[in-house]
Short mmCIF file of N, CA and C in Angstrom, two decimals:
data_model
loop_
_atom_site.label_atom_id
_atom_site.label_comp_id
_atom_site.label_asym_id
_atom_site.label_seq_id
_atom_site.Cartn_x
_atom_site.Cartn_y
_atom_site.Cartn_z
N UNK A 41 0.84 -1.18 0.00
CA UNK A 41 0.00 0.00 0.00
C UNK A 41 0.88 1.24 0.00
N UNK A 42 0.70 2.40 -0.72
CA UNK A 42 1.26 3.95 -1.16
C UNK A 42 1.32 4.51 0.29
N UNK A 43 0.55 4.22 1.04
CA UNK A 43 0.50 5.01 2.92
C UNK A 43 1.42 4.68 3.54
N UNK A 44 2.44 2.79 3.65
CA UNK A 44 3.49 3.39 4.09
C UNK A 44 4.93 3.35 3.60
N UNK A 45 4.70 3.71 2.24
CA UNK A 45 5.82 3.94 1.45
C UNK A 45 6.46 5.51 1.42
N UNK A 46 7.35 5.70 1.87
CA UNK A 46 8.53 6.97 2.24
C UNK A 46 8.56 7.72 0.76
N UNK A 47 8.71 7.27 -0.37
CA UNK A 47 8.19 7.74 -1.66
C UNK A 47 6.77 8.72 -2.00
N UNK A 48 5.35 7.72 -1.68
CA UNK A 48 4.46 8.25 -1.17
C UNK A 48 4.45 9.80 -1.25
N UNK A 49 3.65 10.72 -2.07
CA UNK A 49 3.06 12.02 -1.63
C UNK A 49 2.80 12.44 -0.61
N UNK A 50 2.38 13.23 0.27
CA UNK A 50 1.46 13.76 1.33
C UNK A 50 0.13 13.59 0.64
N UNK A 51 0.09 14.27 -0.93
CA UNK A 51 -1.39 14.78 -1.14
C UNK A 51 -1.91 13.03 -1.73
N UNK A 52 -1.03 11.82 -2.27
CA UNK A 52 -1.68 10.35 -1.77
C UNK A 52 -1.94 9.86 -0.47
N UNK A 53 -1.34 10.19 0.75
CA UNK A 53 -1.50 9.95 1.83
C UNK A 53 -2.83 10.54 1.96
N UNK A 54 -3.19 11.53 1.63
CA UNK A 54 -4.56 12.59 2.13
C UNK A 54 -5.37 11.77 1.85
N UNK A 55 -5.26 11.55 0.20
CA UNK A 55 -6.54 10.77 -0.35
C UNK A 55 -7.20 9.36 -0.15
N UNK A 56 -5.79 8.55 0.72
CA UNK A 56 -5.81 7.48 0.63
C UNK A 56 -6.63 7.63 2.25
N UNK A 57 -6.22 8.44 3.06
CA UNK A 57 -7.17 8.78 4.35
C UNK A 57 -8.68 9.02 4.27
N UNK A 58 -8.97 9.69 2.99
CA UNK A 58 -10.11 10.30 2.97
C UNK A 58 -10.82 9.10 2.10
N UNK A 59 -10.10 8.40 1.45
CA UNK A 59 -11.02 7.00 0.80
C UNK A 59 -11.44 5.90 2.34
N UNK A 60 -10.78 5.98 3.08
CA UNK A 60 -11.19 4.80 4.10
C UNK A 60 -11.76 5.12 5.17
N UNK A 61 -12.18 6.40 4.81
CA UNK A 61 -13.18 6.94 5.84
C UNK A 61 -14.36 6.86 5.72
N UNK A 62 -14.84 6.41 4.47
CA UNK A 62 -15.61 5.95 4.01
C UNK A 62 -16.35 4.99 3.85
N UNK A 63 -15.16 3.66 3.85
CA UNK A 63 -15.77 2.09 3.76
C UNK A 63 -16.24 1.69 4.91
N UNK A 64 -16.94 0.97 5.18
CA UNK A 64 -17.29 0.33 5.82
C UNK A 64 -16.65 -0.68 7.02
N UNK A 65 -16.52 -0.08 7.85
CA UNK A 65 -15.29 -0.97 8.85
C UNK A 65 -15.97 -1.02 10.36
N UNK A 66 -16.34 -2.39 10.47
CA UNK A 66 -17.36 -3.22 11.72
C UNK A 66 -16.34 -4.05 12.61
N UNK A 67 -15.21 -3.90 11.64
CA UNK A 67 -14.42 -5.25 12.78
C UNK A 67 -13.44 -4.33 13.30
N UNK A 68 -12.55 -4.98 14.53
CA UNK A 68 -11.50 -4.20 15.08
C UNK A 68 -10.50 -3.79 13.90
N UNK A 69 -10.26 -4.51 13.17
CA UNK A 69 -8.78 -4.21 12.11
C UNK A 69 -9.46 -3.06 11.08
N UNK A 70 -10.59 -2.88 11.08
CA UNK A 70 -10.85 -1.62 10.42
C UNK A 70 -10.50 -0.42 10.79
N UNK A 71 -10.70 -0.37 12.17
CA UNK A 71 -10.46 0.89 13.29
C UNK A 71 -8.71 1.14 13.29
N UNK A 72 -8.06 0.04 12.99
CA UNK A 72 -6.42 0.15 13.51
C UNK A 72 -6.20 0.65 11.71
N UNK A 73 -6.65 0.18 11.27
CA UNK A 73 -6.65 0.58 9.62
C UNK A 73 -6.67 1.91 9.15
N UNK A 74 -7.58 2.19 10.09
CA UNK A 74 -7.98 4.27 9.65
C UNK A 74 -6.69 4.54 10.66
N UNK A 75 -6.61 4.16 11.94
CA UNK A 75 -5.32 4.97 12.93
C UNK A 75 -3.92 4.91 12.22
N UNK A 76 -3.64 3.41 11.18
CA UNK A 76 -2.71 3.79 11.00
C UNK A 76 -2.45 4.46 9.92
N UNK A 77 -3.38 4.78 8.77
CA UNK A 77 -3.24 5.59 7.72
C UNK A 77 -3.15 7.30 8.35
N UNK A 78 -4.33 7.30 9.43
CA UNK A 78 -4.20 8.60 9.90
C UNK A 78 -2.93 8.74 10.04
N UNK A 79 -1.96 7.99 11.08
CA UNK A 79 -0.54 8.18 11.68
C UNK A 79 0.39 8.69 10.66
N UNK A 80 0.14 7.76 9.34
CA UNK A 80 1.14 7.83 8.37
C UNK A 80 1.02 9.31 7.68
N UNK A 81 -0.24 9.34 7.39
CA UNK A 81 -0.51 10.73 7.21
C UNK A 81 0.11 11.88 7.94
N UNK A 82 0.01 11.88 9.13
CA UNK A 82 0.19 12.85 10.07
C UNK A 82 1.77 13.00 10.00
N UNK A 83 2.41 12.09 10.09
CA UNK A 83 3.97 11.82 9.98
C UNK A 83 4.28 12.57 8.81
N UNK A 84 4.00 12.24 7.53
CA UNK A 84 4.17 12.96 6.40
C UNK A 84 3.90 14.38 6.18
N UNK A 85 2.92 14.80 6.88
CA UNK A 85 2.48 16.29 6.98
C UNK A 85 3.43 17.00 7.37
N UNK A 86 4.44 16.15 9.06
CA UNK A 86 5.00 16.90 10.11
C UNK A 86 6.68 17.07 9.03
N UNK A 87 6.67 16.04 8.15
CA UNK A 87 7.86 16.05 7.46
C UNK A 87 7.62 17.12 6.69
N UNK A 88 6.69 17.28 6.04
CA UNK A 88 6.70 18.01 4.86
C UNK A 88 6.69 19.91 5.00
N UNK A 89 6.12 19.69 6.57
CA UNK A 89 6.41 21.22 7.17
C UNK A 89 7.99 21.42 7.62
N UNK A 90 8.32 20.45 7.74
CA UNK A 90 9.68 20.92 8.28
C UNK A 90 10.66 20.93 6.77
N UNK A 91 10.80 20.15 5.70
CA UNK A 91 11.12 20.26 4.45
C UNK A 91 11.21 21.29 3.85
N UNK A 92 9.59 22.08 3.84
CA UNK A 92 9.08 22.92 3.31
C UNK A 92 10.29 24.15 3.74
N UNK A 93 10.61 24.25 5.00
CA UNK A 93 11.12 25.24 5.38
C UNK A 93 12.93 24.79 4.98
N UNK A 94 13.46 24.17 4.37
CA UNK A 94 14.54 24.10 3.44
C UNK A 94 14.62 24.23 1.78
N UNK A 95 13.41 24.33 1.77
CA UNK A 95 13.47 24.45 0.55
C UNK A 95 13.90 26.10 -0.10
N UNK A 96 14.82 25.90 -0.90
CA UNK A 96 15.57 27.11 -1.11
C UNK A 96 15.46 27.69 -2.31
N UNK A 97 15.79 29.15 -2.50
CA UNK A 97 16.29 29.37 -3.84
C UNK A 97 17.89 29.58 -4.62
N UNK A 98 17.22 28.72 -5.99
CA UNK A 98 18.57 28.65 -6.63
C UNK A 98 19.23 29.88 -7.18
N UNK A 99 20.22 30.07 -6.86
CA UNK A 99 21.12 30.76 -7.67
C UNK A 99 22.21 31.35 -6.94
N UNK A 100 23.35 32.29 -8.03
CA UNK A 100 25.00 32.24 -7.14
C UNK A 100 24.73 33.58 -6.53
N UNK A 101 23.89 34.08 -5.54
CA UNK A 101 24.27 35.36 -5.00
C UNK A 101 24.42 34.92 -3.59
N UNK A 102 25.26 36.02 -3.23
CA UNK A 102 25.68 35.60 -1.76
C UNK A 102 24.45 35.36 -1.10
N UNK A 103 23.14 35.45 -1.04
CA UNK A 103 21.75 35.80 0.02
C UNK A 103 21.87 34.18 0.04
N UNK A 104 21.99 33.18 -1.54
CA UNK A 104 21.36 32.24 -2.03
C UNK A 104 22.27 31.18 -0.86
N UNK A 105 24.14 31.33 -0.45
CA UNK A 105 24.94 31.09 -0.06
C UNK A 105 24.69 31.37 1.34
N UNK A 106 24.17 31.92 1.93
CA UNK A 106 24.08 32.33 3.19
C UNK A 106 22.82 31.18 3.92
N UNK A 107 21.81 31.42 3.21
CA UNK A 107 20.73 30.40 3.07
C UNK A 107 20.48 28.76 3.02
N UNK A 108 21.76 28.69 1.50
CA UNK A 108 21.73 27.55 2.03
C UNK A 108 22.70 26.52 3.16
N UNK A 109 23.90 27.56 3.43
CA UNK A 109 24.44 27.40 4.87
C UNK A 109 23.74 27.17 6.02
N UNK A 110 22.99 27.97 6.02
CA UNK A 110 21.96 28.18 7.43
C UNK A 110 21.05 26.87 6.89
N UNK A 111 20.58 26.78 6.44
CA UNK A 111 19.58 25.20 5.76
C UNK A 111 20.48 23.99 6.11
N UNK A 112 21.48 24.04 5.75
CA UNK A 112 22.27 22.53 5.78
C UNK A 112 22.49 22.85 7.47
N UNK A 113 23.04 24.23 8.18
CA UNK A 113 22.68 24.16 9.58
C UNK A 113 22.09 23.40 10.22
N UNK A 114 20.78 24.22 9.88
CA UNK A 114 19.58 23.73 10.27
C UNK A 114 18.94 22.08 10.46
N UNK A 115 19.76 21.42 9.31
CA UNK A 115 19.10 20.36 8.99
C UNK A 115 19.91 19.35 9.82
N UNK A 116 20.99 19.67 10.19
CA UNK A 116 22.18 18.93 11.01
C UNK A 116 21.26 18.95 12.42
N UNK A 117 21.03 20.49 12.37
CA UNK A 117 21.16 20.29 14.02
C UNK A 117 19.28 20.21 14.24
N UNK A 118 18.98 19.49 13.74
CA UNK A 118 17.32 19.47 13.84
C UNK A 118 16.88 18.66 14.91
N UNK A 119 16.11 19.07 15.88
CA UNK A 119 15.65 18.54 16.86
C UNK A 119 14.09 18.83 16.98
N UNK A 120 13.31 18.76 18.13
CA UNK A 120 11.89 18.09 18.09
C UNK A 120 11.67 19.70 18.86
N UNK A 121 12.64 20.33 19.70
CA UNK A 121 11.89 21.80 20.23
C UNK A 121 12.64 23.01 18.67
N UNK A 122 13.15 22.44 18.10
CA UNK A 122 13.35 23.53 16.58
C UNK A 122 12.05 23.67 15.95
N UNK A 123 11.29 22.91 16.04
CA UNK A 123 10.09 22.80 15.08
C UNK A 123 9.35 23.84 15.28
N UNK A 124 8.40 24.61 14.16
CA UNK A 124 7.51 25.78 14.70
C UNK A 124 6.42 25.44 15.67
N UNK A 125 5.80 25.64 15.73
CA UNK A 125 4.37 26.02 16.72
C UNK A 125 3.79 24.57 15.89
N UNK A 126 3.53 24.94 14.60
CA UNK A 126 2.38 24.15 13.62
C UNK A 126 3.39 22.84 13.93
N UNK A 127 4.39 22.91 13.41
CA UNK A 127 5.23 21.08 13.17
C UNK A 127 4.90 20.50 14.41
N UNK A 128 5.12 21.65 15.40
CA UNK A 128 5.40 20.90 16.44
C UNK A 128 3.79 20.01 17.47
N UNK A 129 2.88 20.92 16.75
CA UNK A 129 1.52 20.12 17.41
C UNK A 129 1.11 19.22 16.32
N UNK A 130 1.62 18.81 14.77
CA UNK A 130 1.20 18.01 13.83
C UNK A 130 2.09 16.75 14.41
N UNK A 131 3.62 17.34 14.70
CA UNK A 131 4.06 15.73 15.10
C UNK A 131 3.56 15.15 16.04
N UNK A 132 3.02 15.88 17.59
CA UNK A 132 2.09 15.26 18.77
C UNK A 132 1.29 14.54 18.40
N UNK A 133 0.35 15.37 17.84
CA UNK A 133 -0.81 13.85 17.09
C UNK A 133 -0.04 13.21 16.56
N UNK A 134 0.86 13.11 15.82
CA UNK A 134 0.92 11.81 14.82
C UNK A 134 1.47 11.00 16.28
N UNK A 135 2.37 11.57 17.21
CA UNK A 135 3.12 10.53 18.21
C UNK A 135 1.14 10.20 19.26
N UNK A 136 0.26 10.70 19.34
CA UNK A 136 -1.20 9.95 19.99
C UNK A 136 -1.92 9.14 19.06
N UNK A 137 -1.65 9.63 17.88
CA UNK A 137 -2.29 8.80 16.70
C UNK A 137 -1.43 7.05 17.01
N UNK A 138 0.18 6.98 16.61
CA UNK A 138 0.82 6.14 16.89
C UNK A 138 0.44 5.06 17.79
N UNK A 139 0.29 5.36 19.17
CA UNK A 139 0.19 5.33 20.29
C UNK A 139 -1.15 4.46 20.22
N UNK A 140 -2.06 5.49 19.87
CA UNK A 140 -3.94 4.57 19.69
C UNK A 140 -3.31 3.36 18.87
N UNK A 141 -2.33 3.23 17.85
CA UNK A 141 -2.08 2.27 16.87
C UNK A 141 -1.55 0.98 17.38
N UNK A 142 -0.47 1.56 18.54
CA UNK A 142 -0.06 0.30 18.89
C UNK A 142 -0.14 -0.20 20.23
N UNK A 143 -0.53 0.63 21.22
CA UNK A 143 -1.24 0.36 22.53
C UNK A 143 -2.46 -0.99 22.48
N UNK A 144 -3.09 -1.10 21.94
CA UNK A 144 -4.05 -2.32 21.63
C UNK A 144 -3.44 -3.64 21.50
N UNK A 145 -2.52 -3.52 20.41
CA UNK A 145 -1.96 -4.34 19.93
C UNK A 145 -0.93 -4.96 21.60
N UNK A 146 -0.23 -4.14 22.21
CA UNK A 146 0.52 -4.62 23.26
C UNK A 146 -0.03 -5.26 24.74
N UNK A 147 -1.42 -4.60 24.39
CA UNK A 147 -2.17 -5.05 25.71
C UNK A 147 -2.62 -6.49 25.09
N UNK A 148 -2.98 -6.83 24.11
CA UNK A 148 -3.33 -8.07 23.85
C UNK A 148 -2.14 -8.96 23.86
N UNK A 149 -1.49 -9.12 23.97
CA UNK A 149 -0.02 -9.79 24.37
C UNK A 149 0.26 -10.48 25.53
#
């Protein structure tokens, strides 16, 4: 399945969320089914905000050089309180989303 392939879009992850919200799901593995597409989703979002903010512009002027110094910085020293406001409450859910995913699974054990 495209949801948990690292290749994968965000905007296939979306769709693939918003198709199985739909079907019909009576048994337990339906419910862990939507949590973990949600998760995967959510994961991908929290990547794609933090990405987003390396993404640079090309060309040789010093601004372009300064930028992407500070970017490759940035990307070294990336940690979980660097994240903005938004990354940083998209990755929480995805880490409660997770959590609903595999908490079930460990208590039945």
């Amino acid at each position: 399945m495209a949801i948990d392939s690292p290749k994968a879009t965000l905007c296939s992850k979306k769709k693939a969320q918003d198709n199985i919200a739909v079907l019909p799901l009576q048994d337990g593995w339906g419910k862990k089914h939507q949590l973990f597409i949600k998760w995967k989703f959510l994961e991908s979002k929290a990547a794609a905000y933090y990405f987003h903010g390396l993404i640079l512009d090309e060309g040789n002027t010093e601004k372009s050089h300064r930028a992407a110094a500070a970017a490759l910085h940035a990307s070294e020293e990336y940690e979980v309180h660097n994240l903005l406001k938004t990354e940083l409450r998209v990755y929480i859910e995805s880490l409660k989303i997770c959590l609903e995913y595999i908490l079930p699974e460990l208590k039945a054990r």
